Coordinates of C-alpha atoms and ligand atoms in Angstrom, one line a residue:
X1 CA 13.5 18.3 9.2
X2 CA 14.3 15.2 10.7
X3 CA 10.9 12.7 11.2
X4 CA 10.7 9.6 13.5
X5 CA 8.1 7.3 11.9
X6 CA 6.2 4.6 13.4
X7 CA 3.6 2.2 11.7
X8 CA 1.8 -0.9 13.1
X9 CA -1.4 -0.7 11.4
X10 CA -1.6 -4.4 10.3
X11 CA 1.3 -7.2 11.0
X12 CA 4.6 -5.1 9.8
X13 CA 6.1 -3.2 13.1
X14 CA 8.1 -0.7 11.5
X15 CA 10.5 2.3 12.3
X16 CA 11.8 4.9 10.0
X17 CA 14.0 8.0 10.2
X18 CA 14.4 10.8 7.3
X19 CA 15.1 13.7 6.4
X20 CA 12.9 15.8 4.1
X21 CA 13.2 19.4 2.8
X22 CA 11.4 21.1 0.3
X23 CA 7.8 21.9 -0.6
X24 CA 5.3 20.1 -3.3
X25 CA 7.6 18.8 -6.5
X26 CA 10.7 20.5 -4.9
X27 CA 10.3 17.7 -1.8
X28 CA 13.7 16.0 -1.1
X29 CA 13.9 13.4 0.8
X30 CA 17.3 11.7 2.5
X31 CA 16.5 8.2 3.8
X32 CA 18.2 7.6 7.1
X33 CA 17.0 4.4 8.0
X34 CA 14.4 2.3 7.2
X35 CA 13.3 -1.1 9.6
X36 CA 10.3 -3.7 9.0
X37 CA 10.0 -6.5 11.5
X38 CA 7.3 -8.7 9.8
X39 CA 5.1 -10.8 11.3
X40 CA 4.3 -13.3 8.2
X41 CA 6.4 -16.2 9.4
X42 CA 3.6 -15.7 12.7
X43 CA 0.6 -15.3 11.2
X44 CA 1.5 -18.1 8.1
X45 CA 0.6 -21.3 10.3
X46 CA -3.7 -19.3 10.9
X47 CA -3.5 -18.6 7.0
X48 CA -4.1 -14.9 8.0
X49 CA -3.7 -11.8 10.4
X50 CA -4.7 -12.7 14.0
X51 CA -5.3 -9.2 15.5
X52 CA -4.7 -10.3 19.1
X53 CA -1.5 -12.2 18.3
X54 CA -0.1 -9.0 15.6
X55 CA -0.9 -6.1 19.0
X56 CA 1.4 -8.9 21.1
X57 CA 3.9 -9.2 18.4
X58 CA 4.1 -5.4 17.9
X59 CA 4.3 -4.9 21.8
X60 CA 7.6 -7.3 21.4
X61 CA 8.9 -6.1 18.5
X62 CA 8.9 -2.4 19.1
X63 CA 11.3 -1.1 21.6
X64 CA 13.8 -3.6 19.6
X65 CA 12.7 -1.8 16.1
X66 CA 13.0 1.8 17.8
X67 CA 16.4 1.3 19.3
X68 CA 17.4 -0.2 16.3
X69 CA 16.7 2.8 14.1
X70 CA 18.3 5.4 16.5
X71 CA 21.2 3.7 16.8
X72 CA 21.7 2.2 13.3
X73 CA 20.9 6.1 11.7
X74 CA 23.7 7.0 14.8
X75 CA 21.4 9.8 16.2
X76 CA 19.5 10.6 19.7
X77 CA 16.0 10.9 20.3
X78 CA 16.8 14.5 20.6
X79 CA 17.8 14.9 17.0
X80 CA 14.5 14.2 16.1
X81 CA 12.0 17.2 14.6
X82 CA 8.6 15.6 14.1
X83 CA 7.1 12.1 15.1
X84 CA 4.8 10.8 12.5
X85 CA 2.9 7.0 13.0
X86 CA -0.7 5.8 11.4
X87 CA -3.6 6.4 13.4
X88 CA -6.3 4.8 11.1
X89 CA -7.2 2.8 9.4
X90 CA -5.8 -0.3 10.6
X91 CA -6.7 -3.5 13.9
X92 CA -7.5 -1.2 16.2
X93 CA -5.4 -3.4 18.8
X94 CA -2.1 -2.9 16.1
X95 CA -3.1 1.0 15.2
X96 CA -3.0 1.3 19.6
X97 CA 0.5 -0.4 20.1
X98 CA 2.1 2.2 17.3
X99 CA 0.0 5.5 18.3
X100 CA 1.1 5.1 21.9
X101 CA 4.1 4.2 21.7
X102 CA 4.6 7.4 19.4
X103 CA 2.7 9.8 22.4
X104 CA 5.1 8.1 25.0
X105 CA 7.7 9.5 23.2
X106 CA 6.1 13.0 22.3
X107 CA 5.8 13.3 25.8
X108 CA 8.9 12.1 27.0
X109 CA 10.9 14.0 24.9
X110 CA 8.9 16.8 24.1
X111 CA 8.3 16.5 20.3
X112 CA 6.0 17.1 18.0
X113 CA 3.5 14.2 17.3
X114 CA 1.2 14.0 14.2
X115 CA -1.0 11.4 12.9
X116 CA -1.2 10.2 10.0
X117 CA -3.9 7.9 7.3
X118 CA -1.9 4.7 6.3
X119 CA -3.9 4.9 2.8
X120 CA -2.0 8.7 2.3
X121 CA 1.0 7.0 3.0
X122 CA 0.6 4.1 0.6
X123 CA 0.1 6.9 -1.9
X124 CA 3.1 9.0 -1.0
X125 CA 5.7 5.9 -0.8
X126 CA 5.1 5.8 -5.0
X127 CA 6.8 9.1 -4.9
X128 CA 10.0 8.0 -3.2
X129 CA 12.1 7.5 -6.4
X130 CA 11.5 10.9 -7.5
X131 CA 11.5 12.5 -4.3
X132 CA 15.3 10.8 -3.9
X133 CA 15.9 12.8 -6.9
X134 CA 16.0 9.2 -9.0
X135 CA 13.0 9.8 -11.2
X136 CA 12.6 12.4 -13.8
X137 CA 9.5 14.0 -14.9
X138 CA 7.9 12.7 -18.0
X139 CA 5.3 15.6 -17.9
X140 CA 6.3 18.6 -15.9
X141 CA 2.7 18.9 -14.2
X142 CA 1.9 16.2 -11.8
X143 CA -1.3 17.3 -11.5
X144 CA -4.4 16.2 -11.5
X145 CA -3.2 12.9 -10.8
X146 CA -4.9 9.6 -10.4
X147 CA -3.6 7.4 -7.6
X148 CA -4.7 3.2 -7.3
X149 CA -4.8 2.2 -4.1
X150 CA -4.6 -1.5 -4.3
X151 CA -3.6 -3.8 -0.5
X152 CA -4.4 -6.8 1.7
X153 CA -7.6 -4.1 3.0
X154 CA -8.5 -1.5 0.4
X155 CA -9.0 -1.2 -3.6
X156 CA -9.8 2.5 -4.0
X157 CA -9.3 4.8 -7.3
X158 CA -9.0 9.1 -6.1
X159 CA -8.4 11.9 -7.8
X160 CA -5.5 14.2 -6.5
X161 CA -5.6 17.9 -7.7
X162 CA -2.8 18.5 -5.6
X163 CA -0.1 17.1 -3.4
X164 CA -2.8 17.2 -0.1
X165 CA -6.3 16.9 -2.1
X166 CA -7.7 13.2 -2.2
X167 CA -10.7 12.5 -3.9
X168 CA -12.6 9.2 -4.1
X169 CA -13.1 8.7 -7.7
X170 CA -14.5 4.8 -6.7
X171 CA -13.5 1.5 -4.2
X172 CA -14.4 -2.0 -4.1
X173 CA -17.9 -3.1 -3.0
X174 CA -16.3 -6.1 -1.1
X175 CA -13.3 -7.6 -1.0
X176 CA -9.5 -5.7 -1.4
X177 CA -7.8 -7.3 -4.6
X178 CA -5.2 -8.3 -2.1
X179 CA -7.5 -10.4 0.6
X180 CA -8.6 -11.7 -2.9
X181 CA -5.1 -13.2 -3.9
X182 CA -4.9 -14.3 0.0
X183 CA -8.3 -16.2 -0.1
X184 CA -7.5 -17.6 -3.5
X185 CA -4.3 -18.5 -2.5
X186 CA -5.9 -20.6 0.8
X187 CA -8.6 -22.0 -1.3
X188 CA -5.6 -23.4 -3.0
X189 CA -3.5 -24.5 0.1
X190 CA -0.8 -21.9 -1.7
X191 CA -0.2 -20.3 2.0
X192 CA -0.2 -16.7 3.2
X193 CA 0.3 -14.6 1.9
X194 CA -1.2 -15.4 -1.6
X195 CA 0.0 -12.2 -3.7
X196 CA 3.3 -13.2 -3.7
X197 CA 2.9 -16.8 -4.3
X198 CA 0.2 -16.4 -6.9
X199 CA 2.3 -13.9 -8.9
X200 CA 5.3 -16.9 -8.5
X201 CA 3.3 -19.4 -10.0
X202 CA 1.9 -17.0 -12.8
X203 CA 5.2 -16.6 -13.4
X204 CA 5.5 -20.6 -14.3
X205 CA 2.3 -20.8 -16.5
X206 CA 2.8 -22.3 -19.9
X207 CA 2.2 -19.4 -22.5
X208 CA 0.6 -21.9 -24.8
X209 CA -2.3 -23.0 -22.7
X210 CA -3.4 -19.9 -20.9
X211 CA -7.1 -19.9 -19.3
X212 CA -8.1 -16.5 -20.2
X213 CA -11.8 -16.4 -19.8
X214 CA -12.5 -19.5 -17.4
X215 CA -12.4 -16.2 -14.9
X216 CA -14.9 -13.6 -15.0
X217 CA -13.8 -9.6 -15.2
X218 CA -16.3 -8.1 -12.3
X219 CA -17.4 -4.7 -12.8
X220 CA -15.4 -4.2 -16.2
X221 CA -17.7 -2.7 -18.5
X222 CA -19.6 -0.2 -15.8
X223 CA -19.5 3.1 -15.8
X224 CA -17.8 3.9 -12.6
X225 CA -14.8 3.6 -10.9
X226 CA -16.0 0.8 -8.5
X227 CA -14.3 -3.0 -8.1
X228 CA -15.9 -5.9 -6.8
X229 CA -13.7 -8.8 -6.5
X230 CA -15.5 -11.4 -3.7
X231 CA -17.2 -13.3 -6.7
X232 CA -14.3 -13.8 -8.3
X233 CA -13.1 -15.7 -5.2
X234 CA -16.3 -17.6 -5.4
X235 CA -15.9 -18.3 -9.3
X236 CA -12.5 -20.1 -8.3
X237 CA -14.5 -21.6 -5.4
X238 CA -16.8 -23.1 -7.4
X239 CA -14.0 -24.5 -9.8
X240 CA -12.4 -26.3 -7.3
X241 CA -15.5 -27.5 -5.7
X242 CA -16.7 -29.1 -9.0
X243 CA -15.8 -32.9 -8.9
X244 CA -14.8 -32.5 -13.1
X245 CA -11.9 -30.1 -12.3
X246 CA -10.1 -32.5 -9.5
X247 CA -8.0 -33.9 -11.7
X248 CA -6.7 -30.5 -13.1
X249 CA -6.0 -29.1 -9.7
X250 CA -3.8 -32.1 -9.0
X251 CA -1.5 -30.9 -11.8
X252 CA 1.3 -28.8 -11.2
X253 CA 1.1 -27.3 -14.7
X254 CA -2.5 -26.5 -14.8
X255 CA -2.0 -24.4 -10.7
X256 CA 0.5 -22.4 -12.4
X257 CA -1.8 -21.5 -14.9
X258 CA -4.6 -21.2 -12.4
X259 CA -2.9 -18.9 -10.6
X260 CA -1.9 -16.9 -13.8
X261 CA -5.8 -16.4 -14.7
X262 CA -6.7 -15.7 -11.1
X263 CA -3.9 -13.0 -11.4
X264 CA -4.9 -11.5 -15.0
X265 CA -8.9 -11.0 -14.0
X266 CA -8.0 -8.6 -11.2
X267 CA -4.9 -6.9 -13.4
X268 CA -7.7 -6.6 -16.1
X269 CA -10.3 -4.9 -14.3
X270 CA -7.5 -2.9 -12.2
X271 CA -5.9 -1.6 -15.5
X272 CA -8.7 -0.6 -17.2
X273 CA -10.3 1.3 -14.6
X274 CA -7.3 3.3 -13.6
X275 CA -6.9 4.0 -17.6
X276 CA -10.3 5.3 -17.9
X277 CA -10.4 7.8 -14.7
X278 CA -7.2 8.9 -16.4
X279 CA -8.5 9.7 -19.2
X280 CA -12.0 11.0 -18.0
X281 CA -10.3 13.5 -15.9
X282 CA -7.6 14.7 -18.1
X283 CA -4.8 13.5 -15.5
X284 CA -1.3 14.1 -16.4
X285 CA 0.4 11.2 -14.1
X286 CA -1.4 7.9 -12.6
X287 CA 0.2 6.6 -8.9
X288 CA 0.1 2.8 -8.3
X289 CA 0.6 1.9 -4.3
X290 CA -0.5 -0.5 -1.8
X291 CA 0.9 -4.2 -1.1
X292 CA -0.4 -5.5 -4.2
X293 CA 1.4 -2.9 -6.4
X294 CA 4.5 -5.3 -5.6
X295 CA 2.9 -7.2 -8.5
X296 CA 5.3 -6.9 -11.5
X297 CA 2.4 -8.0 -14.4
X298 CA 0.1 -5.1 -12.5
X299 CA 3.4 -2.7 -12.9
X300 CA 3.9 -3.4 -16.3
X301 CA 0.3 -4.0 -17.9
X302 CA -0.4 -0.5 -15.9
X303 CA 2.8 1.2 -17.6
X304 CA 2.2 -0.2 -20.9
X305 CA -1.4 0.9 -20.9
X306 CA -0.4 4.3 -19.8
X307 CA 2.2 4.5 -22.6
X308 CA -0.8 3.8 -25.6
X309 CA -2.3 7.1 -24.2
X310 CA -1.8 9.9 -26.9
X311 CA -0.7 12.4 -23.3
X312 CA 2.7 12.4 -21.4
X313 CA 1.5 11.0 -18.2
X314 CA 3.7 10.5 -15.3
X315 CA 3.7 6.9 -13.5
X316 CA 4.4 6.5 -10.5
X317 CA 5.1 3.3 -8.3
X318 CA 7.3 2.6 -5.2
X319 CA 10.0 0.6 -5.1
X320 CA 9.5 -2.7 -4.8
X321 CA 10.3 -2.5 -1.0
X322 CA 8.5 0.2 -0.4
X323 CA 4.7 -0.9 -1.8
X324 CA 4.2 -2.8 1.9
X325 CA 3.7 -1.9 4.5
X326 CA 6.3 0.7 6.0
X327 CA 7.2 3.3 8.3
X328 CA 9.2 5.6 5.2
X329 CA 5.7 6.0 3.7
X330 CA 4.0 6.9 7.2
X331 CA 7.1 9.6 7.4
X332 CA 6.1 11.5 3.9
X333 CA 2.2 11.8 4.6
X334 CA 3.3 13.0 8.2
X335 CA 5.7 15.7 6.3
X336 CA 2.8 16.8 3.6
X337 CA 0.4 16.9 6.7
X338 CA 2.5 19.2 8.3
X339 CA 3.1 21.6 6.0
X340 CA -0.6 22.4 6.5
X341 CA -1.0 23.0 10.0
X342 CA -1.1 26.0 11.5
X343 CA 2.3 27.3 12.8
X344 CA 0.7 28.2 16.4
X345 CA -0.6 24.5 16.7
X346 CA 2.5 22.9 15.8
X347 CA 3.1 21.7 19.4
X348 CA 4.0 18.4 20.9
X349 CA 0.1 17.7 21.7
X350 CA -0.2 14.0 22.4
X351 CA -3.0 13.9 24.3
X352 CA -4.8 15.1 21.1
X353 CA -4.2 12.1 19.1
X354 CA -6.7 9.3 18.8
X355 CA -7.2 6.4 16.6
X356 CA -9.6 5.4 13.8
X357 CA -9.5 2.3 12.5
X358 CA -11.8 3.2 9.8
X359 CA -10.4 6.3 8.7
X360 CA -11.2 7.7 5.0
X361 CA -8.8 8.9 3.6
Ligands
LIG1 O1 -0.2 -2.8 1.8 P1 0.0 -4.1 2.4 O2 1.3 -4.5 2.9 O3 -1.0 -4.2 3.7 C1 -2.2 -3.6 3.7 O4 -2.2 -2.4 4.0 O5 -3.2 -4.3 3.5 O6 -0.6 -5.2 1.4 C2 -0.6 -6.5 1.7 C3 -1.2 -7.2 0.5 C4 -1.5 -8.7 0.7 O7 -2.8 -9.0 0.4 C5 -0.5 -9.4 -0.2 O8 -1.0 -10.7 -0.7 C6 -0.4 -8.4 -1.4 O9 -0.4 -7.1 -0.7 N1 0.8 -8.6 -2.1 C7 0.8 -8.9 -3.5 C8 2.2 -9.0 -3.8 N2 3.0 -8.7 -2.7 C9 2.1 -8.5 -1.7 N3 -0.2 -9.1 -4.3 C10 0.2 -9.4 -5.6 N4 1.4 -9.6 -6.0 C11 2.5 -9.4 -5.2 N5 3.7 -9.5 -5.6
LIG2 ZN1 -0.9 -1.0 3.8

């Protein structure tokens, strides 16, 4: 079937069309088009997402994004199956731009509309490689898997028994790891966002004179599968605040190195957490998505740990393009989510369809 996707839970107005077939690991997926009109260059000069100014940019940007993908996957609005777009969680003033712009068009064309967590389809985007047929299957079972959540708004650890069972295993008490890298990354005047930039610099950092320890590692001896990442913040806070350091921070060198630590206490915590629920729960692949899983030390620390397990354990991560935000992502949750409705209430049912800004997922 052929799915019209829409996202615009956060500052990326996106459009996608695909085509999927298939059921569970026989998914196949055919990527028509795929469009992301960000809104970084926007939000850069506030240092952050400004809900009112990201609903205003989304209500520019997406008629231009919509035409775009119909015309540039040369198809009509009546080739369309199934509309999917992210109803929660999200700015509730973005989440409403998307959502009804996706019920005008159920209605106007008479389609069927469903919507869909942005978390799910975070999760889901990890499996675009093997869905395209590119991946093969280091362990035949894919389940129970154990899928890291990690963007600018959520760290959360679940446990999937299946392709549509989601299971909080833990989350973070406070801050996402990725508003961490963004607030570090202010703190620092290193601009928005700060993933990016801080993984640039850590890049930089001079082997021989790492800071490994002048962080701490929150949370990385309990028991559970919980994060907590605001007092790290505050730890670099107080670093910089402290007349003694001034000099360092002034130093090119020493930033790059800065930003490598700040990088390695969240990869540290992140790793071993993930490696332990995989292990605890006998899971035979781990899933890496969100913004933040754009992070190549993250990518490879997680793969490398995953390899020193005695088990054959799948890993999963998107593409690089594909761990932001995206409308491909929001088209795969709305394809697993359809497979379980009902047959009598797939029906274009617009007026059904609500937001939920703090959806679970
Ligand atoms: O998933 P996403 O696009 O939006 C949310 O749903 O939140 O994630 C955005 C987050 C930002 O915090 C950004 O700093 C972070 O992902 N990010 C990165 C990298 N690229 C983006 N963090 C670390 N390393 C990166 N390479
Ligand atoms: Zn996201």
């Amino acid at each position: 079937m052929k799915i019209l996707a829409v996202e615009t839970s956060c500052d990326e107005t996106a459009a996608s069309i695909v085509e999927l077939r298939g059921q569970k690991e026989k998914t196949r997926l055919k990527i028509l088009i795929n469009l992301v009109s960000s809104q970084i260059k926007i939000h850069q000069q506030f240092g952050g997402v400004v809900p009112e100014v990201a609903a205003r940019a989304h209500i520019e940007q997406m008629p231009l994004v919509l035409s775009q993908a119909i015309s540039r996957a040369k198809l009509r609005f009546s080739n369309i199956d199934l509309i999917s777009v992210t109803n929660g969680p999200g700015l509730v003033t973005s989440l409403l731009v998307g959502v009804e712009t996706a019920k005008s068009l159920s209605y106007l064309l008479a389609k069927p509309l469903i919507g869909v967590n942005h978390l799910r389809g975070h999760i889901y985007a990890a499996l675009v490689n093997y869905f395209l047929g590119k991946e093969k299957l280091v362990n035949k079972k894919i389940f129970p898997a154990v899928a890291l959540i990690v963007s600018g708004g959520h760290t959360e650890l679940f446990l999937m028994k299946d392709w549509y069972s989601f299971k909080k295993l833990g989350q973070t008490l406070d801050d996402a790891a990725g508003e961490y890298f963004d607030k570090t990354a202010k703190l620092l005047n290193l601009g928005y966002p700060g993933g990016p930039v801080i993984s640039r610099r850590a890049v930089r950092a001079d082997k021989n004179n790492v800071l490994t320890g002048l962080l701490p590692r929150p949370m990385l001896q309990s028991q559970n599968f919980d994060f907590s990442f605001s007092g790290l913040k505050t730890a670099v806070l107080y670093f910089l605040n402290n007349k003694k350091n001034k000099p360092f921070i002034k130093n090119k060198s020493f930033v790059n190195n800065f930003c490598q630590e700040i990088q390695q206490a969240a990869i540290d915590v992140l790793v071993a957490k993930a490696i332990r629920a995989t292990q605890v729960f006998g899971a035979h692949s781990v899933i890496l998505a969100g913004g933040v899983a754009a992070n190549k030390e993250l990518r490879q620390q997680l793969a490398a740990g995953i390899n020193d397990l005695a088990a054959r354990i799948n890993f999963f991560v998107p593409p690089i393009e594909f761990c932001t935000d995206n409308a491909l992502m929001i088209a795969l949750a709305g394809y697993f989510k359809w497979q379980k409705i009902p047959q009598k209430q797939k029906l274009p049912d617009w007026q059904r369809l609500e937001i939920d800004p703090n959806q679970e997922v």
